[in-house]
Coordinates of C-alpha atoms and ligand atoms in Angstrom, one line a residue:
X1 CA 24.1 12.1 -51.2
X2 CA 22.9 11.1 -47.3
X3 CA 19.9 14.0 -46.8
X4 CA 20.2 15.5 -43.5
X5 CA 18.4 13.5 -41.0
X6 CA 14.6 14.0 -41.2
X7 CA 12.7 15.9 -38.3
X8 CA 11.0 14.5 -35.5
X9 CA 7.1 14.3 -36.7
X10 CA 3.8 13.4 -35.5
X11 CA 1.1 11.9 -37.5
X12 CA -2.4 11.9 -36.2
X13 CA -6.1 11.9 -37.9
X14 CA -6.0 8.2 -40.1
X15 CA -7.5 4.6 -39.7
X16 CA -4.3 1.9 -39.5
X17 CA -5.1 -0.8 -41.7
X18 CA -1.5 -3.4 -41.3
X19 CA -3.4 -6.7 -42.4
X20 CA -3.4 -7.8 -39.1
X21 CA -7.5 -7.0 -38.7
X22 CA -10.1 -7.1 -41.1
X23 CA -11.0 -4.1 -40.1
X24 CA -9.2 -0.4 -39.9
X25 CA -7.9 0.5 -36.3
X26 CA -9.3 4.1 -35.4
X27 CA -7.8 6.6 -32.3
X28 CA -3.9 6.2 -33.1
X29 CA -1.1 8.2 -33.2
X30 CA 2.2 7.6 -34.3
X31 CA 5.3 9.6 -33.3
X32 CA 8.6 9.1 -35.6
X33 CA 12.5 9.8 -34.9
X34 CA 14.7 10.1 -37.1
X35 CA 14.8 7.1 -39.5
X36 CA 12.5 5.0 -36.4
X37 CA 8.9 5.0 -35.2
X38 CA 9.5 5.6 -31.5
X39 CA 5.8 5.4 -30.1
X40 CA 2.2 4.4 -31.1
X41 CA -0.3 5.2 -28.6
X42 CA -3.9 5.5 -28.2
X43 CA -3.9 8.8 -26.2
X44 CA -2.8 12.0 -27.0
X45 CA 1.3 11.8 -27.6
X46 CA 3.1 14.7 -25.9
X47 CA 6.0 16.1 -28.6
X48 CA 5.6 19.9 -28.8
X49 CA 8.7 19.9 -31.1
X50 CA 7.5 17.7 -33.4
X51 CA 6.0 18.6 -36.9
X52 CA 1.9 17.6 -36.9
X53 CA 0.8 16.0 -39.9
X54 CA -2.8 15.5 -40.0
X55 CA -3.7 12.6 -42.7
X56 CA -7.4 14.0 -42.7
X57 CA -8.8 10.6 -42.1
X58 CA -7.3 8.8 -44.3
X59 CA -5.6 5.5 -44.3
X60 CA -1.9 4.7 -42.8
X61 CA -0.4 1.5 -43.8
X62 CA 3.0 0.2 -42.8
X63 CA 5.3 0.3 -46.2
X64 CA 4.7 -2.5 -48.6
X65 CA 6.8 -5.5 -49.2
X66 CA 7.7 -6.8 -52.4
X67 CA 9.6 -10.5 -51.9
X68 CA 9.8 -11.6 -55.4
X69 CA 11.1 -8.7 -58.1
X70 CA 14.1 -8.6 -60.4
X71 CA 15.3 -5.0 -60.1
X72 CA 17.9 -5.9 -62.9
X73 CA 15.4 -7.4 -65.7
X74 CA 15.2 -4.7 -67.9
X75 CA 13.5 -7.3 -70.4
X76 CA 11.5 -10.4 -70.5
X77 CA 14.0 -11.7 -72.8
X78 CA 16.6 -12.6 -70.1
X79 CA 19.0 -14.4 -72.2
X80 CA 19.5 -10.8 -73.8
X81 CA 18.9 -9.2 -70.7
X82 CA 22.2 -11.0 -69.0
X83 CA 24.3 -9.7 -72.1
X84 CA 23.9 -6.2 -71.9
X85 CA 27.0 -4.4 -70.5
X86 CA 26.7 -3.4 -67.1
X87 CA 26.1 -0.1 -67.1
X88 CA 23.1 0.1 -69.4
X89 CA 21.6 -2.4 -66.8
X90 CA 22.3 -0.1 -64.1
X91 CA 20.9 2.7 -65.7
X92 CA 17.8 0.8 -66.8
X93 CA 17.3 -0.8 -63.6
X94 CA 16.9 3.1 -62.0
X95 CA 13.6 3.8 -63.2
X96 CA 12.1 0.2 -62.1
X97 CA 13.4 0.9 -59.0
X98 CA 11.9 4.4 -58.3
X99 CA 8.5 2.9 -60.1
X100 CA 8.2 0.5 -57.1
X101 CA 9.1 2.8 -54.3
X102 CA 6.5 5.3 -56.6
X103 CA 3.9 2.1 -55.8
X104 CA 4.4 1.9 -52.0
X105 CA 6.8 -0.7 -52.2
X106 CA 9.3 0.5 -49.5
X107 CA 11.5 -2.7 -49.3
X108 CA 11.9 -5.0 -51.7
X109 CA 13.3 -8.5 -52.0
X110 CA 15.6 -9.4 -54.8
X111 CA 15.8 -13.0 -55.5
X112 CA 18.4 -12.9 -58.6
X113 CA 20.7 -10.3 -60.4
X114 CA 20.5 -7.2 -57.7
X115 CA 23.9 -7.1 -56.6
X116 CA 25.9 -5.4 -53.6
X117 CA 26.7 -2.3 -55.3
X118 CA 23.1 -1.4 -56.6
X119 CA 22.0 -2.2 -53.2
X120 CA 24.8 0.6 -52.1
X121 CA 23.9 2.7 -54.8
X122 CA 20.5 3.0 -53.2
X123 CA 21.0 3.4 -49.7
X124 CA 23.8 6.1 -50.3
X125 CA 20.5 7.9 -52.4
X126 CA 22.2 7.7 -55.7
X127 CA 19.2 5.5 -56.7
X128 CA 15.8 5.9 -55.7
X129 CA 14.2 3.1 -54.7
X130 CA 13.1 0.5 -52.2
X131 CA 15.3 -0.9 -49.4
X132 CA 16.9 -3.8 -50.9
X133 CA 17.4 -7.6 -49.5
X134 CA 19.6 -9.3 -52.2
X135 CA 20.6 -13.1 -53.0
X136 CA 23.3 -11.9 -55.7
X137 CA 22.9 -14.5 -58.7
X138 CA 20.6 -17.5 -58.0
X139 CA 21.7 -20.8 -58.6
X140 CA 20.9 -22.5 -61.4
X141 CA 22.5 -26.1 -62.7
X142 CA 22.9 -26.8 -66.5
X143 CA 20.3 -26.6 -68.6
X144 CA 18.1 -25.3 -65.8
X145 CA 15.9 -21.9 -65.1
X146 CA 19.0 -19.8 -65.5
X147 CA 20.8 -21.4 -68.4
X148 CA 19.6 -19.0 -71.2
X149 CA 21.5 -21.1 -74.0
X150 CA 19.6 -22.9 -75.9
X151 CA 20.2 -26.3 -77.4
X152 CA 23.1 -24.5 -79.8
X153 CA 25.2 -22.2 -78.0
X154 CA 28.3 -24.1 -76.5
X155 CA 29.2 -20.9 -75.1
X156 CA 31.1 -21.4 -71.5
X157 CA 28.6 -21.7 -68.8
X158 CA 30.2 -19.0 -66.5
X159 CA 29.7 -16.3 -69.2
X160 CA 27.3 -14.8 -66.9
X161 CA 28.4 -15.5 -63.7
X162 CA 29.6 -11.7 -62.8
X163 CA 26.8 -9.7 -65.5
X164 CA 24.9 -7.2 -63.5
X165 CA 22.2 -8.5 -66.4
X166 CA 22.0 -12.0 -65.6
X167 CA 19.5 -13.4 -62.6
X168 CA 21.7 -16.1 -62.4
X169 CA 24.9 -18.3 -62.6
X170 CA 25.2 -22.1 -63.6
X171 CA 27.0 -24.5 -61.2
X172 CA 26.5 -28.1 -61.0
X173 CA 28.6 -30.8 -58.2
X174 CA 28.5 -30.8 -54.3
X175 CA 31.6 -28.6 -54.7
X176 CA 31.0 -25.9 -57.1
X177 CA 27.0 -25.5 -55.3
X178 CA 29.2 -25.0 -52.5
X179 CA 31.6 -22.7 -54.2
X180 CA 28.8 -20.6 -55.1
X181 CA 27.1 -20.1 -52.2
X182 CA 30.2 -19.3 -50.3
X183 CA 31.0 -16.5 -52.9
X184 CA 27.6 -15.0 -53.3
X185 CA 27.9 -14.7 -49.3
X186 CA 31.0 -13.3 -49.4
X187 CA 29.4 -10.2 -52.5
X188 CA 27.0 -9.3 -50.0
X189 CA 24.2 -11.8 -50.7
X190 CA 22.0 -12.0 -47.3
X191 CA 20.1 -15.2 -48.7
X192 CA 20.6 -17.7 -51.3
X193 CA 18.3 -18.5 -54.2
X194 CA 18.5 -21.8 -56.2
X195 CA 16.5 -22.8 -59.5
X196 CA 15.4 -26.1 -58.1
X197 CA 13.0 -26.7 -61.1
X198 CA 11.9 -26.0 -64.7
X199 CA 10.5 -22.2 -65.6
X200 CA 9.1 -20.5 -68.0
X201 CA 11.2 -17.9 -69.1
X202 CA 14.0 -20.4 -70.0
X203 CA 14.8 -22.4 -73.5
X204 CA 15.7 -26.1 -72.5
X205 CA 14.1 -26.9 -69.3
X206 CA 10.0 -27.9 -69.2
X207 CA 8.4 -27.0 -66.3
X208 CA 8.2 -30.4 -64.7
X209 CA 12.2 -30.9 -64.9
X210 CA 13.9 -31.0 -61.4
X211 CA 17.1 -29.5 -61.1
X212 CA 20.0 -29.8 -58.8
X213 CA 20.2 -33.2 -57.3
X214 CA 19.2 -34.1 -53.6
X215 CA 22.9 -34.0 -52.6
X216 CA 23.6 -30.6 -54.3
X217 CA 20.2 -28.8 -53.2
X218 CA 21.2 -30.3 -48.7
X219 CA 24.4 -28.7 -49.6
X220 CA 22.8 -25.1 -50.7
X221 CA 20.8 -25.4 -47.6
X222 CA 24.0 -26.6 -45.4
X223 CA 26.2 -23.8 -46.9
X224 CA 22.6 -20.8 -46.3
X225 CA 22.7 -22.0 -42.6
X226 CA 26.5 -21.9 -41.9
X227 CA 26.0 -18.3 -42.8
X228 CA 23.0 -17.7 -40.3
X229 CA 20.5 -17.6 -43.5
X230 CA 18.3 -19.2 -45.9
X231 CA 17.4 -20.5 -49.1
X232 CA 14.6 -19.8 -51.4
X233 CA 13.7 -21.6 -54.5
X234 CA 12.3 -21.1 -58.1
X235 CA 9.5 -24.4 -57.6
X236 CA 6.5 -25.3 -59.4
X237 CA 5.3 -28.6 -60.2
X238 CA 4.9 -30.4 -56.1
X239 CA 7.2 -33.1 -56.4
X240 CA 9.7 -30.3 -56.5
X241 CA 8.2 -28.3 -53.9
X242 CA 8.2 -31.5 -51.5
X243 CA 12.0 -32.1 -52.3
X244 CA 12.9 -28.7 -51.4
X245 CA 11.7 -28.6 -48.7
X246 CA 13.1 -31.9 -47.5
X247 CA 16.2 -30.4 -48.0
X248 CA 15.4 -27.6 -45.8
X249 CA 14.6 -24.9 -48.1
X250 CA 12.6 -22.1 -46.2
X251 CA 11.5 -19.9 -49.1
X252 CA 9.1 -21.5 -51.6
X253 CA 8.5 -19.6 -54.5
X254 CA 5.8 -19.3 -57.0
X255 CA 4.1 -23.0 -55.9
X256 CA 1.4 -22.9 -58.9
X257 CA 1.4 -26.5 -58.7
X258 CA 1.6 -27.7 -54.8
X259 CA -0.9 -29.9 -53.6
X260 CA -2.6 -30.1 -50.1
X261 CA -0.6 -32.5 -48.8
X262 CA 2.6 -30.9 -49.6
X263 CA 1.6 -27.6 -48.5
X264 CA 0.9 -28.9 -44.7
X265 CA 4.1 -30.2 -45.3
X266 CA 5.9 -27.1 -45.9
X267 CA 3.9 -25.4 -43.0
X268 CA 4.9 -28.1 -40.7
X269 CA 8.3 -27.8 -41.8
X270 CA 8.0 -23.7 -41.2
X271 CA 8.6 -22.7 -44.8
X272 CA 6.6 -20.1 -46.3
X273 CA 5.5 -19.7 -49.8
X274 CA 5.6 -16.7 -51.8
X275 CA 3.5 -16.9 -55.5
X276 CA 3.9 -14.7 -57.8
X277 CA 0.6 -14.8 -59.9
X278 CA 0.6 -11.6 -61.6
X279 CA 3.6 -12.3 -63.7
X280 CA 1.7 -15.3 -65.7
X281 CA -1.1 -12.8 -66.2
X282 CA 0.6 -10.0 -67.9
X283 CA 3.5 -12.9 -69.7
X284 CA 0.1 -14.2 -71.2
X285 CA -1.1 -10.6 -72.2
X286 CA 2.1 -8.9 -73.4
X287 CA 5.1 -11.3 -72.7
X288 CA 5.3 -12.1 -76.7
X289 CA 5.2 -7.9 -77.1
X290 CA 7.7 -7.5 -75.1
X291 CA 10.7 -10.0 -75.7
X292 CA 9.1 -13.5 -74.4
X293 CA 11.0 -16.4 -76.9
X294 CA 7.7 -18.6 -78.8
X295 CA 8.9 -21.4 -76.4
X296 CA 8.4 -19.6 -73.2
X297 CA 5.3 -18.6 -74.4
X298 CA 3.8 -21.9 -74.7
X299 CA 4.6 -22.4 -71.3
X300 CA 2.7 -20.0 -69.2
X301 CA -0.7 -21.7 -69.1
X302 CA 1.1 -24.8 -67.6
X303 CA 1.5 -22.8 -64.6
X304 CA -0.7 -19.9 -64.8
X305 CA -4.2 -21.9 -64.7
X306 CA -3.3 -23.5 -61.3
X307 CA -2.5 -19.9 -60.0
X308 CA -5.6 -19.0 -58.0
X309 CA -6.4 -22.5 -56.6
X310 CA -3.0 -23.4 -55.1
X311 CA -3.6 -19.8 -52.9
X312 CA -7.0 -21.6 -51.9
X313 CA -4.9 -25.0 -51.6
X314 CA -2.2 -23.2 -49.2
X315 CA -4.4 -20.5 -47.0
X316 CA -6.2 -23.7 -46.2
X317 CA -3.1 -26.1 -45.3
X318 CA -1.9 -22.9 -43.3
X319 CA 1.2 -22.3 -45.8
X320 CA 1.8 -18.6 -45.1
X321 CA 2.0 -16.9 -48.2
X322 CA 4.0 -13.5 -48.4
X323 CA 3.8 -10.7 -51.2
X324 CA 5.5 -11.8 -54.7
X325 CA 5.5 -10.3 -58.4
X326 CA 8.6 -11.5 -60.2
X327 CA 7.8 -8.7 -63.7
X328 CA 10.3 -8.1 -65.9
X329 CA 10.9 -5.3 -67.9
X330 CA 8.0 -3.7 -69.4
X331 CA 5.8 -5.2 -67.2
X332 CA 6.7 -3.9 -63.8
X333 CA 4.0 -1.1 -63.7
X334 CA 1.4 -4.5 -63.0
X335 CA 3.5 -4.6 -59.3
X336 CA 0.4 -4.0 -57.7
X337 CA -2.5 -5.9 -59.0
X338 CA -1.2 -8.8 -57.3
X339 CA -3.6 -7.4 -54.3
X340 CA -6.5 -7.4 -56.5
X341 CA -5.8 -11.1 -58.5
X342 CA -5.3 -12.6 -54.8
X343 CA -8.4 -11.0 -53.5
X344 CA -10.0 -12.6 -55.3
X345 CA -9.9 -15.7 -53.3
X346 CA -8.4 -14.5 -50.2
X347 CA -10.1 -12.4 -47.4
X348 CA -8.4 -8.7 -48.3
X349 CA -6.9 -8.4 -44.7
X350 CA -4.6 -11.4 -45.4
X351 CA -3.4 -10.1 -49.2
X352 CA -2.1 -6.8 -47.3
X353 CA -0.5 -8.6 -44.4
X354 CA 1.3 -10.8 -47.2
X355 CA 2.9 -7.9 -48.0
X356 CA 3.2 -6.4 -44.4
X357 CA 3.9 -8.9 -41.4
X358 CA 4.1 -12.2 -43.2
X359 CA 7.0 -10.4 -46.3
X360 CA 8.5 -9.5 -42.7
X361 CA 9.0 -12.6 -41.6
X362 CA 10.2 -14.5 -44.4
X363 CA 12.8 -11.8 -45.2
X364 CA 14.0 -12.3 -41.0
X365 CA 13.0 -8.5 -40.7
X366 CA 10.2 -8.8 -38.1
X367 CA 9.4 -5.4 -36.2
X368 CA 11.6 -3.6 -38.3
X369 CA 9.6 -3.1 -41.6
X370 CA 5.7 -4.5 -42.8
X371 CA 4.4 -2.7 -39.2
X372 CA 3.6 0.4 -37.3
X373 CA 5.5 -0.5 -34.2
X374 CA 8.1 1.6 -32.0
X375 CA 11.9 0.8 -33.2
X376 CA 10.5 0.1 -36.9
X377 CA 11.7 2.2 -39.7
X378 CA 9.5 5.2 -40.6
X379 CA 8.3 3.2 -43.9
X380 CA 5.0 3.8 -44.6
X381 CA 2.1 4.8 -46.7
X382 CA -1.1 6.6 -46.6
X383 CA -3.9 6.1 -48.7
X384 CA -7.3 7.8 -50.1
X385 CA -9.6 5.2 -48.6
X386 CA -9.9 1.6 -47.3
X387 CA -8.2 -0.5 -49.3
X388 CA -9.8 -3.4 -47.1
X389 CA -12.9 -2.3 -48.9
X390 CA -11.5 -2.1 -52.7
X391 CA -7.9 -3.5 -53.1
X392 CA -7.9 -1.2 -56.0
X393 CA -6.5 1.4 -54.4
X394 CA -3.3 0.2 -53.8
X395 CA -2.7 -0.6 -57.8
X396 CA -1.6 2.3 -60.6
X397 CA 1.5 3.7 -59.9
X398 CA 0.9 5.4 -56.4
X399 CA -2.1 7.1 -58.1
X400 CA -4.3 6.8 -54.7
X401 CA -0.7 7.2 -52.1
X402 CA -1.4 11.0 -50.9
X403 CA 2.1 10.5 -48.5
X404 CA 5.1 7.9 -48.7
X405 CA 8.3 7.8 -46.3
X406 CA 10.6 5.8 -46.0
X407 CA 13.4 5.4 -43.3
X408 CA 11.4 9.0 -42.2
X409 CA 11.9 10.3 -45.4
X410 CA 9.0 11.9 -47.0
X411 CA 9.3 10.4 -50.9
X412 CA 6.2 11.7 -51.9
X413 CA 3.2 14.4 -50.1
X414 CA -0.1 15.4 -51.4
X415 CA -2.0 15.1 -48.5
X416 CA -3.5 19.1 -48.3
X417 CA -5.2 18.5 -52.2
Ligands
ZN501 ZN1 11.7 -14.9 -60.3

């Protein structure tokens, strides 16, 4: 399925807009190799060979970064989600996939369900879709985030363990933590996720609850960094936040709750935050619709109400913050109006670059993807105006993209109408 390799090309005639500016860069031009970006200059690059494209003014952005999505919730019921057979996951997961690569979203991080072989699948081309960073299942203890029992079902608690449905896998002891990082390694995972509180989407486990114990959660973190990576975890309420990241936990994700002093804390401790806003928006609007359980429901508010301050309460402790969604099912179309919910409080160059140079840093993939830098894959997208100006152009599904590549790749061209 491996296309041909793409031909050397030459894009001239745009404004960059990467998030690092608050204003577009004018006078560029950006020469591409292959699957690489091989020179950005301000003059005049010499490539006779090379195919032109003119973007007509428009504006080039490096590839977005999604570092929060479930490729493999095909539901917001997860419970039922993690008990579908395999295959019907994999074929439902296709179109989500494709829908974010449609948005812009040229790389995305998976933190629970994606596993080895759909991240093969789609870089062999047999799905469209973003470049995948996977964790395998996230770690959950009993009773916690990923436990989707419910106070009467007694069934075992590794039913799920090797579904392509389920987000997650339950494990609970110094050993079997260990046990299970050392095995999602070993399927491929390149960073491990751990539950390390309550969550919404879950029957037995209020938001407040910590899971995993001290002991257990050092061990996650010990086990990450033996194999050269890190862990990220599912946090809300800030006693948990400060816990986690006691224990060395890098990736802090969601953080409705966090308070100032925690989130210098985490930034002193170099951990970066990734919230995930937009989810509690559209769980509030439709998540009943669409396969939410009553008792989830009644949850969202606890977290969704804090959503916009804790970005005020983190920008301002100088917590990075990098681009998160976390939709499931039905609601993945809303990938993008987490641009236009954190604008809202946050000056618009610093929403892109959360999904540019600050997704790139958390997922360890500086100067590769998130910029418009020689030896960087050919990810990128252009779009029909500033989006510096009105953040709206970035949401729909690709409606204002007029080119996407990825990897040099062109995905999608409409740049002569
Ligand atoms: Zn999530």
């Amino acid at each position: 399925m491996t296309e041909r390799t793409p031909p050397t090309r030459l894009l001239k005639n745009f404004r960059l807009v990467d998030g690092s500016a608050a204003e577009p860069r004018d006078g560029l031009q950006v020469l591409i190799e292959g699957d690489r970006i091989v020179q950005v200059a301000e003059t005049a690059i010499e490539a006779p060979h090379a195919e032109v494209i003119d973007l007509g003014g428009r504006t080039l952005m490096p590839g977005l970064i999604d570092c929060h999505v479930h490729v493999i919730a095909t539901t917001a019921d997860l419970g039922a989600n993690a008990l579908l057979p395999d295959a019907l996951v994999a074929a439902r997961a296709t179109p989500i996939l494709k829908g974010m690569l449609e948005r812009g979203f040229t790389t995305v991080r998976d933190v629970g369900g994606a596993d080895r072989a759909i991240q093969q699948a789609v870089a062999e081309g047999y799905f469209v879709g973003p470049r995948l960073v996977i964790c395998g299942k996230a770690l959950s203890q009993t009773g916690g985030h990923n436990d989707y029992r419910g106070f009467f079902d007694e069934r075992d608690d590794q039913y799920q363990t090797r579904r392509l449905g389920s987000m997650g896998r339950i494990c609970d002891g110094v050993e079997a933590v260990r046990r299970a990082v050392r095995q999602e390694i070993k399927g491929g995972a390149q960073f491990i996720k751990v539950m390390a509180n309550g969550g919404v989407s879950s029957p037995s486990d209020p938001i407040d609850f910590l899971s995993f114990s001290r002991a257990e959660l050092e061990t996650i973190v010990e086990e990450a960094s033996n194999a050269q990576t890190y862990v990220s975890a599912h946090l809300y309420t800030d006693e948990a936040i400060r816990r986690a990241v006691e224990a060395g936990v890098r990736s802090l994700e969601h953080c409705n709750l966090i308070t100032a002093e925690t989130a210098r804390f985490a930034a002193e401790r170099g951990a970066m935050a990734c919230p995930t806003l937009v989810t509690y928006e559209r769980l509030k609007l439709e998540g009943a619709e669409y396969g939410l359980k009553p008792e989830s429901v009644a949850k969202i508010d606890d977290v969704r109400l804090a959503g916009l301050e804790s970005l005020v309460t983190m920008r301002e402790a100088g917590l990075e913050m990098a681009y998160g969604t976390d939709l499931l099912g039905e609601m993945h179309p809303h990938q993008s109006d987490e641009f236009v919910i954190r604008a809202q409080v946050l000056p618009p160059h610093e929403v892109i670059r959360s999904a540019t140079a600050t997704a790139a840093k958390l997922l360890r993939m500086e100067g590769e993807v998130g910029c418009i830098a020689p030896g960087a894959y050919a990810d990128l997208i252009v779009v029909d105006g500033n989006p510096l100006e009105d953040m709206r152009l970035l949401t729909g599904q690709g409606d204002h993209l007029a080119l996407i590549m990825q990897g040099g790749r062109v995905i999608k061209e409409r740049l002569s109408r």
